[in-house]
Amino acid sequence: MKNSIKVERAKKNITQADLAKLAKVSRQTINAMELGKYVPSTVLALRLAQIFEVEISEIFTLEDSDWV
Amino acid sequence: MKNSIKVERAKKNITQADLAKLAKVSRQTINAMELGKYVPSTVLALRLAQIFEVEISEIFTLEDSDWV
DNA sequence: TCTAAATGTATAATAAATATTACAATTAGA
DNA sequence: TCTAATTGTAATATTTATTATACATTTAGA
């Protein structure tokens, strides 16, 4: 799964730490997500979509490998 | 977090077992999700949205308690 | 009503998400 | 260039998602 958190963050011009606070998770969680190190829960994905005011599908997109 | 998986499933007229197979998870995962027993990963949410051909936000919605 | 299918439930095991702390590397601005 | 802010990384611990197996309950159809 890909995500465009870094881009959305750039649009809003906020740091990982800022976003972590807004989303109520640790900064490492944001960092690891941006680096594709793990897949967030749907609750966190919904929170991010709400923060960035976009649809989840604009931030997170499935790849073929996600169906294996 | 609420979800309308049961409703979407009813629209498509498929069983939990059918959906489990389509989404490539166990039936228990589908059942537990429908009963609100846990929150799926974003990959699973995206798969379900793709299966039901709707936006994730049509299936999963945040509640106030998800921000605590 | 009988039966099969569908759904709910329980337990235990494993994998994965998330927090915490801490430090290294990079970047931007004075 | 120095310094502070930002980002990347690592290890460990804890919580939570997911599987597997198995059985009980409910529902729908013959």
XYZ file of C-alpha atoms (C1' of nucleotides) in Angstrom, chain D residues 3 8-9 13 15-17 24-26 29:
11
model
C 22.869 25.806 15.523
C 15.474 8.821 10.054
C 16.552 4.844 12.813
C 7.532 -3.360 25.307
C -1.560 -3.630 22.716
C -4.331 -5.092 18.997
C -5.412 -7.503 14.553
C -23.289 -23.281 19.868
C -27.066 -20.699 18.147
C -30.014 -18.815 14.825
C -36.020 -23.444 3.034
